[in-house]
PDB file of C-alpha atoms in Angstrom:
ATOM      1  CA  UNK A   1      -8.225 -50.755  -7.345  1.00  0.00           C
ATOM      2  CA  UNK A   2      -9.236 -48.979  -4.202  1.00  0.00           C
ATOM      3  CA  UNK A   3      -9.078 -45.133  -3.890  1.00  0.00           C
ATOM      4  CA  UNK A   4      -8.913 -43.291  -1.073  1.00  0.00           C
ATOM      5  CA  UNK A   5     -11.145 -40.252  -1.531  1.00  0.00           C
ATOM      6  CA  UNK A   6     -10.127 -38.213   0.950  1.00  0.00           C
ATOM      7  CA  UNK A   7      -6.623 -38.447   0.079  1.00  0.00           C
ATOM      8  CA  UNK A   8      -6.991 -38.530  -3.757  1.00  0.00           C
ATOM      9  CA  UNK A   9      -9.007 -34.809  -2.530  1.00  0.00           C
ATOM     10  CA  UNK A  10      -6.600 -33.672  -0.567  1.00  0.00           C
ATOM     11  CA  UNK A  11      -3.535 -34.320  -3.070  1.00  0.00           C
ATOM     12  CA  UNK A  12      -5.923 -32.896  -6.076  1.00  0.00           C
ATOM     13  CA  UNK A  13      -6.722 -29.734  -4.489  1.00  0.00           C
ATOM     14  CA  UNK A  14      -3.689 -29.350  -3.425  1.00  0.00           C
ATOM     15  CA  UNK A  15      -2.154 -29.752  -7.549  1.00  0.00           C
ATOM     16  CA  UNK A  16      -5.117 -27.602  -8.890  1.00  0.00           C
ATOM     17  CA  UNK A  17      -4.141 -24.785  -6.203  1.00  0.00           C
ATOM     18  CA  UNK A  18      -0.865 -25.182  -7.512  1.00  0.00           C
ATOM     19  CA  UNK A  19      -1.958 -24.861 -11.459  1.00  0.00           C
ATOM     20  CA  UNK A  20      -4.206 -21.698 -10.946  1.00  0.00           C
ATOM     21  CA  UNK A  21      -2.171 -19.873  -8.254  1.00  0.00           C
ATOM     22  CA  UNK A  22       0.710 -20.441 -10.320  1.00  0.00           C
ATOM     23  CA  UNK A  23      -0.521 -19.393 -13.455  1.00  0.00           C
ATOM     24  CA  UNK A  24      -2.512 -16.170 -11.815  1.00  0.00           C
ATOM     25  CA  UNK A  25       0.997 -15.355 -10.122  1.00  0.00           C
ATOM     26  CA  UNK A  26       2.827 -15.505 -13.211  1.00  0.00           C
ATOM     27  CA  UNK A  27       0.200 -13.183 -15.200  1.00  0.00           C
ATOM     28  CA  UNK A  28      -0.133 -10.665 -12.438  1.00  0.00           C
ATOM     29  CA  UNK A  29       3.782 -10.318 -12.307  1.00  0.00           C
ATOM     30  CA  UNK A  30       4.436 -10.119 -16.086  1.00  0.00           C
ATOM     31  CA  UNK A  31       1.303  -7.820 -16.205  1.00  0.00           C
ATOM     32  CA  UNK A  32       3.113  -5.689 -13.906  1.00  0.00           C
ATOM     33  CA  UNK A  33       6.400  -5.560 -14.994  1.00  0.00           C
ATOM     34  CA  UNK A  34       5.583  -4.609 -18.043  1.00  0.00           C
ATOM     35  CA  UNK A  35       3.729  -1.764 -16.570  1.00  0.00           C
ATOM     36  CA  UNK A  36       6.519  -0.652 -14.961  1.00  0.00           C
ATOM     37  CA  UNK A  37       8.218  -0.340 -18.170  1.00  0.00           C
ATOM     38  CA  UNK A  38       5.783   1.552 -20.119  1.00  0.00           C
ATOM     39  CA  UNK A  39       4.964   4.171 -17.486  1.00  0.00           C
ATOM     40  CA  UNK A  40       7.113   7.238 -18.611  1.00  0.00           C
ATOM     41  CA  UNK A  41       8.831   8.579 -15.530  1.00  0.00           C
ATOM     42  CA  UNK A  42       7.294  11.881 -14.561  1.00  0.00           C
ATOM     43  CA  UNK A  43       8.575  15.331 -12.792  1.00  0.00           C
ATOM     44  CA  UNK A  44       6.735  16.519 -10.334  1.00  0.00           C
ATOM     45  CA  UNK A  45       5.314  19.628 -11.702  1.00  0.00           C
ATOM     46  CA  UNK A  46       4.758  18.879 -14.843  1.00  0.00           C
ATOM     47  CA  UNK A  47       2.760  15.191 -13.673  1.00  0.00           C
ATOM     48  CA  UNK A  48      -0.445  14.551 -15.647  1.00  0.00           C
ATOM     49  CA  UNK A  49      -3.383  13.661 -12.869  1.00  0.00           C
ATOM     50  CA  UNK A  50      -4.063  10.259 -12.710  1.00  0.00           C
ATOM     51  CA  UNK A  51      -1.488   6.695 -12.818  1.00  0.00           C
ATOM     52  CA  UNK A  52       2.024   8.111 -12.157  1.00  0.00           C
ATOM     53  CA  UNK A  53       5.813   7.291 -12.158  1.00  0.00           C
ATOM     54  CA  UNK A  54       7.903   9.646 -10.086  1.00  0.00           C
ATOM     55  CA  UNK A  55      11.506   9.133  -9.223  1.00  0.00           C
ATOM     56  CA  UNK A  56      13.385  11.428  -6.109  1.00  0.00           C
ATOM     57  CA  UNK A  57      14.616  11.912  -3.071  1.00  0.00           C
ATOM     58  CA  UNK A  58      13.125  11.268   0.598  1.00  0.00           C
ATOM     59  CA  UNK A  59      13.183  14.445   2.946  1.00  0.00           C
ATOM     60  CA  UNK A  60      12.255  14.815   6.447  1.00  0.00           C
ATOM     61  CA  UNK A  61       8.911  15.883   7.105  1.00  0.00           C
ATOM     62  CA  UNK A  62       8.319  19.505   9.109  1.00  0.00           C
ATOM     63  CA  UNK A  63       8.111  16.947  12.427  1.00  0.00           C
ATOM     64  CA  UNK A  64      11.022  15.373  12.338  1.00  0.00           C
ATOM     65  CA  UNK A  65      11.842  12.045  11.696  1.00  0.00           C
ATOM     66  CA  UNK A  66      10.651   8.715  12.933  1.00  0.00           C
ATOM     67  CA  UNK A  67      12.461   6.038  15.140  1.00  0.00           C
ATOM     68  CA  UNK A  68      12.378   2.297  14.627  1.00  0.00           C
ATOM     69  CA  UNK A  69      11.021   0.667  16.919  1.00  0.00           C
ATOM     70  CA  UNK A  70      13.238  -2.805  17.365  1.00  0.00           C
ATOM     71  CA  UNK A  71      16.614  -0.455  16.955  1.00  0.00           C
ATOM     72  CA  UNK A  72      15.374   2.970  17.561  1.00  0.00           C
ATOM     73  CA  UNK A  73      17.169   4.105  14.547  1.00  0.00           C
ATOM     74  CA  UNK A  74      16.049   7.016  12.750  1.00  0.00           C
ATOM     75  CA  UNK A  75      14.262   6.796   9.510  1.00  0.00           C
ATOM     76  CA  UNK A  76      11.235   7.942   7.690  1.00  0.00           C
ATOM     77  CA  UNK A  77       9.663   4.635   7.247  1.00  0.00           C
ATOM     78  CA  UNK A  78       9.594   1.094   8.876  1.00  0.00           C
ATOM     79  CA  UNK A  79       8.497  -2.588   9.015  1.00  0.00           C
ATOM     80  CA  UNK A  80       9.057  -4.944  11.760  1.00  0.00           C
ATOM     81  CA  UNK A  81       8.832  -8.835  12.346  1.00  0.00           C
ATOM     82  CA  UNK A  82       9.651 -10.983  15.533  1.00  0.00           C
ATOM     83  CA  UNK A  83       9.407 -14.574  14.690  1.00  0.00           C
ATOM     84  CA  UNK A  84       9.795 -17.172  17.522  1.00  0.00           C
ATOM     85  CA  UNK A  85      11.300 -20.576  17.203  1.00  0.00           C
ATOM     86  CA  UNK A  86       9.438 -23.483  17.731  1.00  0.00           C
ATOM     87  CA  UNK A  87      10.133 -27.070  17.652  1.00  0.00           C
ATOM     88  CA  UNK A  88       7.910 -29.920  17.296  1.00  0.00           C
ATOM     89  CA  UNK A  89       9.128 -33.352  17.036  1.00  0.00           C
ATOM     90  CA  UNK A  90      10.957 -33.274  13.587  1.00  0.00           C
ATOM     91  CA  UNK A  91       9.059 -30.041  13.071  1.00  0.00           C
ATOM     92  CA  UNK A  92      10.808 -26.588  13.164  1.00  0.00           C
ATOM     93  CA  UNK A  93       9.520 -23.419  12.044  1.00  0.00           C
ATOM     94  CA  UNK A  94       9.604 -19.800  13.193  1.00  0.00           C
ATOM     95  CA  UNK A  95       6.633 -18.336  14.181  1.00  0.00           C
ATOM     96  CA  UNK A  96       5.549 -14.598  12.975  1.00  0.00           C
ATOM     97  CA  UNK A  97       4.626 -13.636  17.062  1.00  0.00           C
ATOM     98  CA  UNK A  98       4.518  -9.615  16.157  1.00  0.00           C
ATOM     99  CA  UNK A  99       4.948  -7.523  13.414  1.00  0.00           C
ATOM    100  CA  UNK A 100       3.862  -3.747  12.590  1.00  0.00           C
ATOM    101  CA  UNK A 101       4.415  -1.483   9.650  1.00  0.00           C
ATOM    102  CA  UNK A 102       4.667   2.608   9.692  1.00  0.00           C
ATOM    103  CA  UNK A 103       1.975   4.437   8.178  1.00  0.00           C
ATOM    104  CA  UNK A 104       3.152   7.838   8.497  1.00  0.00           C
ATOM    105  CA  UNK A 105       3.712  10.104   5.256  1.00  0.00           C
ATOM    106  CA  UNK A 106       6.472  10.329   2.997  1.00  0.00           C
ATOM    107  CA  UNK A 107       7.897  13.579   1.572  1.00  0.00           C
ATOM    108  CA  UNK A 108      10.008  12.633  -2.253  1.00  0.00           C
ATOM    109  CA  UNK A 109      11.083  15.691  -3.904  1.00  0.00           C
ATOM    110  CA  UNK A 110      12.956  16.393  -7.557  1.00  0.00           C
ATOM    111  CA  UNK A 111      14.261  19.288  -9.138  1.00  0.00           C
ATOM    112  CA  UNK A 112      10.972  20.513  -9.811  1.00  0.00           C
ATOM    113  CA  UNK A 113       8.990  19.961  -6.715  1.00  0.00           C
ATOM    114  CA  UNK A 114       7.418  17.831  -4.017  1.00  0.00           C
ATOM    115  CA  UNK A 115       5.074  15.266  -3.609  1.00  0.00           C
ATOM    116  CA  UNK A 116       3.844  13.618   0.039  1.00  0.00           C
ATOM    117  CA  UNK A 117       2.901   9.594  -0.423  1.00  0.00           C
ATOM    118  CA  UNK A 118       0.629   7.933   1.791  1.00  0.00           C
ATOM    119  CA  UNK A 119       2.335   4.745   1.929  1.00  0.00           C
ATOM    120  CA  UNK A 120      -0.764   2.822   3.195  1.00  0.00           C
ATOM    121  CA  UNK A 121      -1.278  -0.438   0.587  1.00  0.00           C
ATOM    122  CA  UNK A 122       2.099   0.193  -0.913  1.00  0.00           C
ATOM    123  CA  UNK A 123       4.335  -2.504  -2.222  1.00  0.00           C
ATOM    124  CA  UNK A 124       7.745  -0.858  -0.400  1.00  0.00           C
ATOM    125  CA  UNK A 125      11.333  -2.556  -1.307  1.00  0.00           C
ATOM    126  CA  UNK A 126      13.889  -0.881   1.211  1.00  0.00           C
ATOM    127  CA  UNK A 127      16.979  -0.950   0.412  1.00  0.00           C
ATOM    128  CA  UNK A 128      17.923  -1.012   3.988  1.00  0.00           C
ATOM    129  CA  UNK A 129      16.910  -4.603   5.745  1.00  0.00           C
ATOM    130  CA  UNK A 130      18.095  -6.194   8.924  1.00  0.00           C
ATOM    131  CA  UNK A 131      17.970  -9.451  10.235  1.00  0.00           C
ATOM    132  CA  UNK A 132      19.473 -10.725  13.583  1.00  0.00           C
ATOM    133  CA  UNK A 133      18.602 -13.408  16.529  1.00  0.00           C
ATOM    134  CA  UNK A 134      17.888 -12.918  20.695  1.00  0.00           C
ATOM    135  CA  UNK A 135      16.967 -14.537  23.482  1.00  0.00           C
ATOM    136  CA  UNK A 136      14.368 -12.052  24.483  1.00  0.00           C
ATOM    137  CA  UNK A 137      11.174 -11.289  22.911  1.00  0.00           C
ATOM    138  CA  UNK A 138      12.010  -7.245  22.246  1.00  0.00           C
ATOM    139  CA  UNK A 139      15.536  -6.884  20.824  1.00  0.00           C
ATOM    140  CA  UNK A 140      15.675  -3.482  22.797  1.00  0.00           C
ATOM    141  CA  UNK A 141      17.766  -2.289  20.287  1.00  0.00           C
ATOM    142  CA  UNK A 142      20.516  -4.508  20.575  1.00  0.00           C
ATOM    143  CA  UNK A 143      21.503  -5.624  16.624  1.00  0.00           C
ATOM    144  CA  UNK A 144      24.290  -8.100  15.570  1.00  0.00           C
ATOM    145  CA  UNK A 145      25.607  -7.517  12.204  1.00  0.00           C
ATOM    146  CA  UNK A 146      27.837  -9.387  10.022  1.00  0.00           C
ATOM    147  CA  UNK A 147      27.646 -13.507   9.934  1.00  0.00           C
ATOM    148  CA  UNK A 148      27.198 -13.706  13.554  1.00  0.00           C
ATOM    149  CA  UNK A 149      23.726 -12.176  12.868  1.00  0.00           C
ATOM    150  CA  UNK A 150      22.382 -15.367  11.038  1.00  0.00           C
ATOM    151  CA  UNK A 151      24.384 -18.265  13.220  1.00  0.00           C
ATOM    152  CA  UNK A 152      23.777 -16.495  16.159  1.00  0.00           C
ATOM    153  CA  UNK A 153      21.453 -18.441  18.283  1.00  0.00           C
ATOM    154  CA  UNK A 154      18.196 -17.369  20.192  1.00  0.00           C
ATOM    155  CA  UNK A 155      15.060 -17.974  20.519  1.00  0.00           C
ATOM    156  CA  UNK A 156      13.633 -15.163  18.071  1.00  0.00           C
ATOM    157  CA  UNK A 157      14.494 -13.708  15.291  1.00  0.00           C
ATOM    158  CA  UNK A 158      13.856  -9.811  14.248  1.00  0.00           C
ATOM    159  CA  UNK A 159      13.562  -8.289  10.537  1.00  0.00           C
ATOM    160  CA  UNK A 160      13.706  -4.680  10.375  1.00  0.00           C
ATOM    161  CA  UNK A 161      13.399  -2.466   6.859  1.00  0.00           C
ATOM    162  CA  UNK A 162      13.753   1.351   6.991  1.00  0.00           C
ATOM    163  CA  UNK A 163      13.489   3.963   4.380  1.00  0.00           C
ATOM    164  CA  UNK A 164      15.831   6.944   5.420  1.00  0.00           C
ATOM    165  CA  UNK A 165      16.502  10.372   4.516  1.00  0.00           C
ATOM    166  CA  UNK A 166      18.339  11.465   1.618  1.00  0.00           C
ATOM    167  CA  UNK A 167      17.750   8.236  -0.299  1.00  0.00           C
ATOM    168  CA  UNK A 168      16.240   8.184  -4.285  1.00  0.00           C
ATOM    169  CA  UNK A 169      12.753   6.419  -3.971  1.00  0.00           C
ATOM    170  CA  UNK A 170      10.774   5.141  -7.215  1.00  0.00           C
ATOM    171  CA  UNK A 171       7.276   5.535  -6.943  1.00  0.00           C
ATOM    172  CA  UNK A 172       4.515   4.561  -8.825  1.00  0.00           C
ATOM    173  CA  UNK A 173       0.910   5.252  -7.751  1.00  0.00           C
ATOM    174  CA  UNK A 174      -2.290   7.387  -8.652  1.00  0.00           C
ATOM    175  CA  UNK A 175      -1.172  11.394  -8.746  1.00  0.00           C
ATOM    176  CA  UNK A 176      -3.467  14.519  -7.394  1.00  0.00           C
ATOM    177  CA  UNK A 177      -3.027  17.732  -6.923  1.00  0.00           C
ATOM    178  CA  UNK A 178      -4.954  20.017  -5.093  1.00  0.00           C
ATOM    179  CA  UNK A 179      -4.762  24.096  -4.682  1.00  0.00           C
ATOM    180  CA  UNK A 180      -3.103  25.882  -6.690  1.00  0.00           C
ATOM    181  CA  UNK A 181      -6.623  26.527  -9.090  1.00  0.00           C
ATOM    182  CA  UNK A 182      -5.760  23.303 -10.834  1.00  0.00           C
ATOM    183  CA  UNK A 183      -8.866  21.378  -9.804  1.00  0.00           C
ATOM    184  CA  UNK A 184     -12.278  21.987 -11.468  1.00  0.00           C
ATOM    185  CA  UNK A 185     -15.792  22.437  -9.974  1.00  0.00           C
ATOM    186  CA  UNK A 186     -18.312  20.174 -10.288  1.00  0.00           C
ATOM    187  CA  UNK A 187     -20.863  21.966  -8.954  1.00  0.00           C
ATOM    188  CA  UNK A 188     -23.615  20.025  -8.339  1.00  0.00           C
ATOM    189  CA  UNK A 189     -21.559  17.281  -6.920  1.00  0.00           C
ATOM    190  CA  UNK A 190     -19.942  20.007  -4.526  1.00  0.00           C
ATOM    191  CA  UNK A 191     -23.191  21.185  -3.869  1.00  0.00           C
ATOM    192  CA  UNK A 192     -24.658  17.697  -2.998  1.00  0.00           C
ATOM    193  CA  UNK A 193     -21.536  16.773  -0.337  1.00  0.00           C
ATOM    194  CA  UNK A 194     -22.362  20.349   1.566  1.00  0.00           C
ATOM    195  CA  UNK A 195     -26.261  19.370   1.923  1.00  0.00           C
ATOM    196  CA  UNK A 196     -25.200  15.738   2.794  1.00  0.00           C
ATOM    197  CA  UNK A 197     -22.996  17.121   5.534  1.00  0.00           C
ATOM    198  CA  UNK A 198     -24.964  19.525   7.079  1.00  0.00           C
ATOM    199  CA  UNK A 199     -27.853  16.571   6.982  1.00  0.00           C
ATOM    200  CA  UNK A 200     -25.816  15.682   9.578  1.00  0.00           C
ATOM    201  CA  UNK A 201     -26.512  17.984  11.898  1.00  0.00           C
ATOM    202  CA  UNK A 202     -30.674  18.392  11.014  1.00  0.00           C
ATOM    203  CA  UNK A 203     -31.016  20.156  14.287  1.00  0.00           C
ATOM    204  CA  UNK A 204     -28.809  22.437  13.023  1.00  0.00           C
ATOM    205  CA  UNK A 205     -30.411  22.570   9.532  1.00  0.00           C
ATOM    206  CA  UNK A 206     -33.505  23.471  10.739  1.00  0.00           C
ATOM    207  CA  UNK A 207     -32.364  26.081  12.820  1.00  0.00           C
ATOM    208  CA  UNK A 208     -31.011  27.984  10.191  1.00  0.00           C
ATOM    209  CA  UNK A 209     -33.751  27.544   7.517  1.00  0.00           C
ATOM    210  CA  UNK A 210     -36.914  26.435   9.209  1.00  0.00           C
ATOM    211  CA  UNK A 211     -38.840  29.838   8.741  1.00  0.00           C
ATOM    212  CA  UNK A 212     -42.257  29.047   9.870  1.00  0.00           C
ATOM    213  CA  UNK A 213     -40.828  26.820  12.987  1.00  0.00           C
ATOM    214  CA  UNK A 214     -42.826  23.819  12.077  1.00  0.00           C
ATOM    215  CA  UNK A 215     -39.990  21.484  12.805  1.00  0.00           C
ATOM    216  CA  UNK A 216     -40.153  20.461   8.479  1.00  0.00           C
ATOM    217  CA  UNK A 217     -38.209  22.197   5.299  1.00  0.00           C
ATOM    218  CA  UNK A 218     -41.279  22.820   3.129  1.00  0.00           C
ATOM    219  CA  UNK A 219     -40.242  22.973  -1.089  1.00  0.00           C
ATOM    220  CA  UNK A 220     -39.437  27.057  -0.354  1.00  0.00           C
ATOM    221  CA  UNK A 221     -37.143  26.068   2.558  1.00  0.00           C
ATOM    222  CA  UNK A 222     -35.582  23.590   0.796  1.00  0.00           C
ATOM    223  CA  UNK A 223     -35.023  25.878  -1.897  1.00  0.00           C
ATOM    224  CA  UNK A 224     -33.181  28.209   0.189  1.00  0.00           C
ATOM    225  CA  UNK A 225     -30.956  25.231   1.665  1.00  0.00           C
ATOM    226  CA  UNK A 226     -30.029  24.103  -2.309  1.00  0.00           C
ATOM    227  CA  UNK A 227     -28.553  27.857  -2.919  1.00  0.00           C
ATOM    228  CA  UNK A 228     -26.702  28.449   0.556  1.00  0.00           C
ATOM    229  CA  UNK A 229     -24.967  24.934  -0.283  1.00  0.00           C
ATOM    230  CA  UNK A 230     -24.176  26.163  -3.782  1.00  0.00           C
ATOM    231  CA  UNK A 231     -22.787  29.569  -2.326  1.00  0.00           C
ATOM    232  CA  UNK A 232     -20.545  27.418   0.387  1.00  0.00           C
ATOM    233  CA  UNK A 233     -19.846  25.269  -2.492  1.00  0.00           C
ATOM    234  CA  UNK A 234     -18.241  28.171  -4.522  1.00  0.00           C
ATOM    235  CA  UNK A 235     -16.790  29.452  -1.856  1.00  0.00           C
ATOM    236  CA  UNK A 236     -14.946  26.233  -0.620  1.00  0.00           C
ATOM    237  CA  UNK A 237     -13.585  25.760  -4.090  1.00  0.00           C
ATOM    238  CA  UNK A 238     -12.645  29.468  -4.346  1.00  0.00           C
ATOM    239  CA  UNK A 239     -10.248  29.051  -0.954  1.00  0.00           C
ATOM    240  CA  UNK A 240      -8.843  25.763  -2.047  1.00  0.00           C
ATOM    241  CA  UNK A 241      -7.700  27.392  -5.347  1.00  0.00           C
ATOM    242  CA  UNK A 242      -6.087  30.086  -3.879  1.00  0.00           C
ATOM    243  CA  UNK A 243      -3.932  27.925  -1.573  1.00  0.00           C
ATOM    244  CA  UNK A 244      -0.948  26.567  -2.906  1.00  0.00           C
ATOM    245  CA  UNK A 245      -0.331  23.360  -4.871  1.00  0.00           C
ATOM    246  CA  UNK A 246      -0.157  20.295  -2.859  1.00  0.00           C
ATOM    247  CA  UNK A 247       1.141  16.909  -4.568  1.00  0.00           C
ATOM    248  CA  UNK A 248      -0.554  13.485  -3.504  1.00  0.00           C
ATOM    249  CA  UNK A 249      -0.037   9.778  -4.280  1.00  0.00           C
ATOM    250  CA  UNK A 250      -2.060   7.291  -3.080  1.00  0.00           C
ATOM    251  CA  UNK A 251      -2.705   3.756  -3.511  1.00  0.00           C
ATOM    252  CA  UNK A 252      -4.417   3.543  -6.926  1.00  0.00           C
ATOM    253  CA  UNK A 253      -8.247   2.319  -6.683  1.00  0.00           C
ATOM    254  CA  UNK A 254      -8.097  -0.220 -10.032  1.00  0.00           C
ATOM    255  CA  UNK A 255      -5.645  -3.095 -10.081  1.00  0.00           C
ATOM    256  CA  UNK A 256      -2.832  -0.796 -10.738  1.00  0.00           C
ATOM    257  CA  UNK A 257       0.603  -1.752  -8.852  1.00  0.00           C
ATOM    258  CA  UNK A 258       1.554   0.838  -6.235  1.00  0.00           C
ATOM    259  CA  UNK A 259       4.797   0.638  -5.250  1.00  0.00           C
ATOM    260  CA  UNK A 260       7.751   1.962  -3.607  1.00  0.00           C
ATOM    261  CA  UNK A 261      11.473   1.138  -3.694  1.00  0.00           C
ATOM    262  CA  UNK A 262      14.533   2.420  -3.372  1.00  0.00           C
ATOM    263  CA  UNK A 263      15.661   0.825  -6.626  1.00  0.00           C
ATOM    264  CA  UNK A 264      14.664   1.645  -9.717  1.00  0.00           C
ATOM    265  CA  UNK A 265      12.260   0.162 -12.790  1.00  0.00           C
ATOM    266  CA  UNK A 266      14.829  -1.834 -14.490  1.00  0.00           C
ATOM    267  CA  UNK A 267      15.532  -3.765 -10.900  1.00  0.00           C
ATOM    268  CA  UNK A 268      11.715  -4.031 -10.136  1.00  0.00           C
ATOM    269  CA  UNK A 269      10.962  -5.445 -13.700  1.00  0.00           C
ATOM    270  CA  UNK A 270      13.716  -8.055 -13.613  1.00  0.00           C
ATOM    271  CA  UNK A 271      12.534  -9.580 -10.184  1.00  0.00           C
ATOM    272  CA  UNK A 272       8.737  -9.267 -11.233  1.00  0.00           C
ATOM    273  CA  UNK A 273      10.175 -11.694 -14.155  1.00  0.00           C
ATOM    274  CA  UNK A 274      11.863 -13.923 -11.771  1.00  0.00           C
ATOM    275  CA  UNK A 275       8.728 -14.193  -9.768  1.00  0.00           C
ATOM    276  CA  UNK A 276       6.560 -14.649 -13.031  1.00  0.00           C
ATOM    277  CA  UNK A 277       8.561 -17.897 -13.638  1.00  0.00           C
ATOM    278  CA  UNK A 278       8.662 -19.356 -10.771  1.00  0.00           C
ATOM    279  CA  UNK A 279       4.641 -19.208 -10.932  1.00  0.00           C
ATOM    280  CA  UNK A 280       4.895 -20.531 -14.346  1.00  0.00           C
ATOM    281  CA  UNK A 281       7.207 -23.437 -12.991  1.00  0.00           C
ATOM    282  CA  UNK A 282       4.415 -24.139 -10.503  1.00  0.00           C
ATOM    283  CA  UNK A 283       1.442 -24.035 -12.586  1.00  0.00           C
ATOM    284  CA  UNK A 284       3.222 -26.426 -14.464  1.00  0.00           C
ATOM    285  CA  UNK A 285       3.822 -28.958 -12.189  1.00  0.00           C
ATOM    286  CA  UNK A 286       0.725 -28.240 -10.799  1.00  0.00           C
ATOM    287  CA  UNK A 287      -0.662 -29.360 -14.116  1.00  0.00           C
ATOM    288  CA  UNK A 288       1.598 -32.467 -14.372  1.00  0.00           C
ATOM    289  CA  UNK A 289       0.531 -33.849 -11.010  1.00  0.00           C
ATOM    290  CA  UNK A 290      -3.260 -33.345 -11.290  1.00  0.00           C
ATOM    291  CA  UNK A 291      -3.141 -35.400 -14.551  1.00  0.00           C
ATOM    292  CA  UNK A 292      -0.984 -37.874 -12.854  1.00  0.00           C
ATOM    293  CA  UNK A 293      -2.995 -38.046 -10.046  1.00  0.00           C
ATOM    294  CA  UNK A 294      -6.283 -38.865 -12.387  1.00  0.00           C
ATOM    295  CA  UNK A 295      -4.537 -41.381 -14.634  1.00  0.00           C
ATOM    296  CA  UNK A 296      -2.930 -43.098 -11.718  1.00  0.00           C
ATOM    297  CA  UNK A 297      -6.640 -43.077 -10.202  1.00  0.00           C
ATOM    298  CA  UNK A 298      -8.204 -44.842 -13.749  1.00  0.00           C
ATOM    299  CA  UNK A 299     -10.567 -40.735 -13.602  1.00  0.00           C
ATOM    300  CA  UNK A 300      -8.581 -39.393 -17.037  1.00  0.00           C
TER     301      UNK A 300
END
């Protein structure tokens, strides 16, 4: 029997895509659900530095608050898509033609204090999400709701998700503080970043320690640059002690989840399940159909 290679290639790549992507997307989302689950939920004062669950309330930050930019609504957070409809014989699809996501800071507080979240790399769930069709390719703020926001018709179609003011946020992320004297000194780290910095500036170095004006740091000179970088050093760490506590998160730098949503664990865990079987319902067909596609072919 004949056998088309290239399609017999096509078909099995697309099958073993299938089987791994499937079974990595199933892993990854039961992995993470049930980190979810055994992450205690922290309060902000009391948080441990380091992988973190916090649970709270969004406030504005001292600048006010942002505005959307498809319906110029206020909010603290947003994410945008215009999608444009296209048709192609039998073909139809809409096609992502912009889309943009806030990066500006969030403020989540609890009863015992506050915590800003750089939202950059986050996983956010909004609870707020809205979806509605246009004949133009900025909605200039003009939103449909109800059904006539889905049969409408138009040429593109604009998603819009906002976090807003007042509403609980779960958050999950890598936790620092800084100030407050709760950070250590390392100081032969610190003293390392000062020389590295003012390195860059060696005009500027040698203008304060060159002595004999040979345009070189001999071993003395150099000795006297170690010690002023150890004094700044000291000193640096002594001011950012003093000021007062500041609470980070940030996306975690391991394989951690970071994520943000206005619903809670339980919610997150359930759909992380869904989404773990339907990968498992793809690998297996994936599976199936690649050892179809060799028996069929006389390769298994």
């Amino acid at each position: 029997m004949a056998v088309d290679v290239a399609g017999l290639a096509i078909s099995l790549g697309f099958s073993l895509g299938a089987f791994a992507g499937g079974g990595w997307w199933c892993l990854r989302r039961l992995s993470q659900a049930r980190m979810l689950l055994d992450t205690p939920t922290s309060k902000i004062r009391s948080a441990a530095q380091g992988y973190v669950e916090l649970y709270g309330i969004l406030h504005e930050q001292g600048d006010g608050q942002l505005s959307a930019p498809l319906t110029g609504k206020p909010c603290l957070w947003w994410r945008y898509r215009i999608e444009e409809y296209s048709e192609s014989g039998k073909n139809k699809t809409w096609r992502v033609v912009d889309s943009g996501v806030s990066d500006a800071w969030l403020r989540l507080a609890d009863a015992t204090g506050e915590c800003l979240i750089d939202p950059r790399g986050a996983e956010v769930r909004p609870s707020t999400r809205e979806v509605w069709k246009g004949a133009s390719r900025h909605p200039r703020g003009l939103v449909r709701s109800g059904l006539g926001a889905w049969i409408g018709s138009g040429e593109y179609r604009y998603t819009e998700e906002r976090l807003h003011a007042g509403e609980p946020l779960y958050a999950i992320g890598d936790f620092h503080t800084s100030g407050g004297g709760r950070q250590g000194l390392d100081l032969n780290a610190a003293q390392g970043a000062v020389i590295r910095e003012w390195k860059g500036d060696f005009t500027g170095l040698l203008t304060r320690f060159d002595s004999d004006g040979d345009g070189q740091l001999d071993e003395a000179e150099w000795g006297r640059v170690r010690l002023a970088a150890q004094l700044e050093a000291e000193d640096r760490h002594r001011r950012t002690s003093a000021a007062p506590a500041m609470n980070h998160m940030r996306r975690p730098g391991e394989s951690q989840p970071f994520l943000l949503s206005s619903h809670g664990e339980d919610v997150l865990a359930r759909h992380f399940r869904w989404q773990a079987l339907f990968g498992a319902v793809l690998c297996v067909a994936g599976a199936v159909a690649t050892i179809y596609l060799l028996r069929v072919t006389g390769l298994l």
